[in-house]
PDB file of C-alpha atoms in Angstrom:
ATOM      1  CA  MET A   1       0.000   0.000   0.000  1.00  0.00           C
ATOM      2  CA  LYS A   2       2.864   2.393   0.820  1.00  0.00           C
ATOM      3  CA  ASN A   3       4.419   1.748  -2.582  1.00  0.00           C
ATOM      4  CA  PHE A   4       1.116   2.465  -4.293  1.00  0.00           C
ATOM      5  CA  LEU A   5       0.658   5.775  -2.443  1.00  0.00           C
ATOM      6  CA  TYR A   6       4.254   6.746  -3.188  1.00  0.00           C
ATOM      7  CA  LEU A   7       3.786   5.931  -6.883  1.00  0.00           C
ATOM      8  CA  LEU A   8       0.544   7.942  -6.965  1.00  0.00           C
ATOM      9  CA  LEU A   9       2.278  10.927  -5.345  1.00  0.00           C
ATOM     10  CA  VAL A  10       5.191  10.786  -7.810  1.00  0.00           C
ATOM     11  CA  LEU A  11       2.878  10.512 -10.822  1.00  0.00           C
ATOM     12  CA  SER A  12       0.683  13.419  -9.719  1.00  0.00           C
ATOM     13  CA  SER A  13       3.805  15.565  -9.143  1.00  0.00           C
ATOM     14  CA  LEU A  14       5.061  14.743 -12.630  1.00  0.00           C
ATOM     15  CA  LEU A  15       1.697  15.574 -14.191  1.00  0.00           C
ATOM     16  CA  MET A  16       1.546  18.904 -12.356  1.00  0.00           C
ATOM     17  CA  ALA A  17       5.079  19.786 -13.483  1.00  0.00           C
ATOM     18  CA  GLU A  18       4.238  18.872 -17.092  1.00  0.00           C
ATOM     19  CA  ASP A  19       1.077  20.993 -16.968  1.00  0.00           C
ATOM     20  CA  LYS A  20       3.044  24.011 -15.727  1.00  0.00           C
ATOM     21  CA  GLN A  21       5.496  23.630 -18.600  1.00  0.00           C
ATOM     22  CA  LYS A  22       2.683  23.594 -21.150  1.00  0.00           C
ATOM     23  CA  THR A  23       1.009  26.792 -19.958  1.00  0.00           C
ATOM     24  CA  PRO A  24       3.605  29.488 -19.181  1.00  0.00           C
ATOM     25  CA  GLU A  25       1.938  31.789 -21.726  1.00  0.00           C
ATOM     26  CA  ASN A  26      -1.323  31.614 -19.783  1.00  0.00           C
ATOM     27  CA  LYS A  27       0.438  32.705 -16.599  1.00  0.00           C
ATOM     28  CA  GLN A  28       1.852  35.898 -18.132  1.00  0.00           C
ATOM     29  CA  PRO A  29      -0.190  39.087 -17.895  1.00  0.00           C
ATOM     30  CA  VAL A  30      -1.987  39.799 -21.159  1.00  0.00           C
ATOM     31  CA  ASP A  31      -1.758  43.226 -22.775  1.00  0.00           C
ATOM     32  CA  ILE A  32      -2.677  44.666 -26.162  1.00  0.00           C
ATOM     33  CA  ILE A  33       0.437  46.735 -26.889  1.00  0.00           C
ATOM     34  CA  GLY A  34       1.851  46.057 -30.346  1.00  0.00           C
ATOM     35  CA  ILE A  35       1.192  46.277 -34.075  1.00  0.00           C
ATOM     36  CA  TRP A  36      -2.258  45.065 -35.135  1.00  0.00           C
ATOM     37  CA  ASP A  37      -3.771  44.269 -38.532  1.00  0.00           C
ATOM     38  CA  GLN A  38      -7.483  44.943 -38.871  1.00  0.00           C
ATOM     39  CA  TYR A  39      -9.673  42.728 -41.056  1.00  0.00           C
ATOM     40  CA  ILE A  40     -13.268  43.660 -41.868  1.00  0.00           C
ATOM     41  CA  TYR A  41     -15.896  41.228 -43.125  1.00  0.00           C
ATOM     42  CA  TYR A  42     -17.423  42.691 -46.279  1.00  0.00           C
ATOM     43  CA  ASN A  43     -17.959  42.099 -50.000  1.00  0.00           C
ATOM     44  CA  LYS A  44     -14.955  43.088 -52.097  1.00  0.00           C
ATOM     45  CA  GLU A  45     -14.933  42.317 -55.808  1.00  0.00           C
ATOM     46  CA  GLY A  46     -17.657  39.701 -55.388  1.00  0.00           C
ATOM     47  CA  LYS A  47     -15.994  37.928 -52.461  1.00  0.00           C
ATOM     48  CA  THR A  48     -17.561  38.254 -49.005  1.00  0.00           C
ATOM     49  CA  ALA A  49     -14.882  37.462 -46.447  1.00  0.00           C
ATOM     50  CA  TYR A  50     -12.512  39.091 -43.981  1.00  0.00           C
ATOM     51  CA  HIS A  51     -10.387  41.583 -45.929  1.00  0.00           C
ATOM     52  CA  TYR A  52      -7.360  43.515 -44.705  1.00  0.00           C
ATOM     53  CA  ALA A  53      -8.335  47.073 -43.735  1.00  0.00           C
ATOM     54  CA  GLY A  54      -5.245  48.603 -42.136  1.00  0.00           C
ATOM     55  CA  THR A  55      -2.453  48.365 -39.607  1.00  0.00           C
ATOM     56  CA  PHE A  56      -2.504  50.106 -36.238  1.00  0.00           C
ATOM     57  CA  GLN A  57       0.151  50.691 -33.609  1.00  0.00           C
ATOM     58  CA  LEU A  58      -0.974  50.485 -29.996  1.00  0.00           C
ATOM     59  CA  THR A  59       1.227  51.872 -27.226  1.00  0.00           C
ATOM     60  CA  LYS A  60       0.826  52.739 -23.574  1.00  0.00           C
ATOM     61  CA  VAL A  61       2.103  56.071 -22.252  1.00  0.00           C
ATOM     62  CA  LYS A  62       1.792  56.944 -18.552  1.00  0.00           C
ATOM     63  CA  GLY A  63      -0.767  54.183 -18.085  1.00  0.00           C
ATOM     64  CA  LYS A  64      -3.012  55.270 -20.994  1.00  0.00           C
ATOM     65  CA  TYR A  65      -3.386  53.443 -24.283  1.00  0.00           C
ATOM     66  CA  GLN A  66      -2.717  55.311 -27.523  1.00  0.00           C
ATOM     67  CA  MET A  67      -3.502  53.988 -30.976  1.00  0.00           C
ATOM     68  CA  LYS A  68      -2.844  55.250 -34.493  1.00  0.00           C
ATOM     69  CA  GLN A  69      -3.181  53.915 -38.008  1.00  0.00           C
ATOM     70  CA  VAL A  70       0.263  53.230 -39.490  1.00  0.00           C
ATOM     71  CA  GLY A  71      -0.548  51.014 -42.457  1.00  0.00           C
ATOM     72  CA  THR A  72      -2.517  51.047 -45.662  1.00  0.00           C
ATOM     73  CA  LYS A  73      -5.575  53.226 -45.937  1.00  0.00           C
ATOM     74  CA  LEU A  74      -8.048  51.801 -48.420  1.00  0.00           C
ATOM     75  CA  PRO A  75     -10.177  54.153 -50.554  1.00  0.00           C
ATOM     76  CA  GLU A  76     -13.279  51.936 -50.372  1.00  0.00           C
ATOM     77  CA  LEU A  77     -13.336  52.048 -46.542  1.00  0.00           C
ATOM     78  CA  ILE A  78     -13.829  54.775 -43.961  1.00  0.00           C
ATOM     79  CA  ASN A  79     -10.367  55.347 -42.529  1.00  0.00           C
ATOM     80  CA  SER A  80      -9.722  56.352 -38.943  1.00  0.00           C
ATOM     81  CA  GLN A  81      -8.729  59.933 -38.241  1.00  0.00           C
ATOM     82  CA  GLY A  82      -7.993  59.124 -34.615  1.00  0.00           C
ATOM     83  CA  VAL A  83      -8.730  56.581 -31.905  1.00  0.00           C
ATOM     84  CA  THR A  84      -9.826  57.492 -28.361  1.00  0.00           C
ATOM     85  CA  GLU A  85     -11.111  55.982 -25.115  1.00  0.00           C
ATOM     86  CA  ILE A  86      -9.162  52.754 -25.528  1.00  0.00           C
ATOM     87  CA  LYS A  87     -10.010  50.270 -22.777  1.00  0.00           C
ATOM     88  CA  PHE A  88      -8.815  46.743 -22.123  1.00  0.00           C
ATOM     89  CA  ASP A  89      -9.863  44.555 -19.182  1.00  0.00           C
ATOM     90  CA  GLY A  90      -7.842  41.439 -19.986  1.00  0.00           C
ATOM     91  CA  LYS A  91     -10.465  39.897 -22.276  1.00  0.00           C
ATOM     92  CA  GLU A  92     -12.387  42.728 -23.916  1.00  0.00           C
ATOM     93  CA  TRP A  93     -10.945  45.643 -25.913  1.00  0.00           C
ATOM     94  CA  THR A  94     -13.071  48.694 -26.763  1.00  0.00           C
ATOM     95  CA  PHE A  95     -12.385  52.046 -28.400  1.00  0.00           C
ATOM     96  CA  TYR A  96     -13.884  54.859 -30.467  1.00  0.00           C
ATOM     97  CA  SER A  97     -12.660  55.745 -33.956  1.00  0.00           C
ATOM     98  CA  ASP A  98     -13.187  59.178 -35.542  1.00  0.00           C
ATOM     99  CA  TRP A  99     -14.503  58.653 -39.067  1.00  0.00           C
ATOM    100  CA  GLY A 100     -14.596  62.347 -40.000  1.00  0.00           C
ATOM    101  CA  ARG A 101     -17.783  63.325 -41.824  1.00  0.00           C
ATOM    102  CA  TYR A 102     -19.135  59.788 -41.255  1.00  0.00           C
ATOM    103  CA  GLY A 103     -19.236  60.224 -37.479  1.00  0.00           C
ATOM    104  CA  VAL A 104     -17.658  58.136 -34.756  1.00  0.00           C
ATOM    105  CA  GLY A 105     -17.471  54.368 -34.719  1.00  0.00           C
ATOM    106  CA  PHE A 106     -17.322  52.210 -31.617  1.00  0.00           C
ATOM    107  CA  PHE A 107     -15.408  48.919 -31.579  1.00  0.00           C
ATOM    108  CA  LYS A 108     -16.085  46.096 -29.143  1.00  0.00           C
ATOM    109  CA  LEU A 109     -13.696  43.161 -29.462  1.00  0.00           C
ATOM    110  CA  LYS A 110     -13.284  39.967 -27.434  1.00  0.00           C
ATOM    111  CA  MET A 111     -10.112  37.932 -27.169  1.00  0.00           C
ATOM    112  CA  LYS A 112     -10.187  34.706 -29.179  1.00  0.00           C
ATOM    113  CA  LYS A 113      -6.507  33.884 -28.681  1.00  0.00           C
ATOM    114  CA  ARG A 114      -3.575  35.751 -27.185  1.00  0.00           C
ATOM    115  CA  ASN A 115      -2.901  37.703 -30.413  1.00  0.00           C
ATOM    116  CA  GLU A 116      -6.389  37.683 -31.932  1.00  0.00           C
ATOM    117  CA  PHE A 117      -9.576  39.587 -31.151  1.00  0.00           C
ATOM    118  CA  GLU A 118     -12.973  39.461 -32.854  1.00  0.00           C
ATOM    119  CA  GLY A 119     -16.046  41.620 -32.554  1.00  0.00           C
ATOM    120  CA  TYR A 120     -17.973  44.384 -34.284  1.00  0.00           C
ATOM    121  CA  SER A 121     -17.801  48.008 -35.240  1.00  0.00           C
ATOM    122  CA  TYR A 122     -20.898  50.031 -34.370  1.00  0.00           C
ATOM    123  CA  ALA A 123     -22.357  53.321 -35.537  1.00  0.00           C
ATOM    124  CA  THR A 124     -22.900  55.774 -32.673  1.00  0.00           C
ATOM    125  CA  ASP A 125     -25.397  58.533 -31.977  1.00  0.00           C
ATOM    126  CA  SER A 126     -24.538  62.150 -31.094  1.00  0.00           C
ATOM    127  CA  LYS A 127     -23.795  61.087 -27.496  1.00  0.00           C
ATOM    128  CA  ARG A 128     -21.381  58.384 -28.745  1.00  0.00           C
ATOM    129  CA  LYS A 129     -23.716  55.604 -27.688  1.00  0.00           C
ATOM    130  CA  PRO A 130     -23.467  52.546 -29.996  1.00  0.00           C
ATOM    131  CA  THR A 131     -26.679  52.313 -32.014  1.00  0.00           C
ATOM    132  CA  TYR A 132     -26.280  49.383 -34.431  1.00  0.00           C
ATOM    133  CA  LYS A 133     -23.727  46.855 -35.664  1.00  0.00           C
ATOM    134  CA  LEU A 134     -21.900  47.708 -38.849  1.00  0.00           C
ATOM    135  CA  SER A 135     -19.487  44.899 -39.622  1.00  0.00           C
ATOM    136  CA  PRO A 136     -17.614  42.003 -38.063  1.00  0.00           C
ATOM    137  CA  ASN A 137     -13.976  42.782 -37.259  1.00  0.00           C
ATOM    138  CA  ARG A 138     -10.936  40.601 -36.658  1.00  0.00           C
ATOM    139  CA  TRP A 139      -7.728  42.073 -35.243  1.00  0.00           C
ATOM    140  CA  ILE A 140      -4.483  40.086 -35.359  1.00  0.00           C
ATOM    141  CA  ARG A 141      -1.313  41.215 -33.616  1.00  0.00           C
ATOM    142  CA  HIS A 142       2.069  40.837 -35.250  1.00  0.00           C
ATOM    143  CA  GLU A 143       4.298  38.478 -33.268  1.00  0.00           C
ATOM    144  CA  LEU A 144       6.173  40.263 -30.502  1.00  0.00           C
TER     145      LEU A 144
END
């Protein structure tokens, strides 16, 4: 009986050690700082799918997130003139995007994987309250 208990203890210790080795990424704090590619689900040239829409750089200065478009601006899309009120709680990422004469868009994204978020862009009213969904969005971070 002692040998059995000892063997059980050794095996459970080995399994716990193996599990810790498999999940170090999950133990690290998650943040959204980096370079992100935005993909929007829409019909382009007869193909409805996620299409590349731009690249954004996200930084954190004095505890506040800052975000700006640094990549391609496509003529068929409304391009951001500035991003504000960026919030991230570990799983959900939200922000407002100034679309110039088209108003302000609101983005609500949920983490799918460490470097991938999915959600929607929304039109907003004059008080910046989201009013209706516009299009599905996928954001993928470049490897750090």
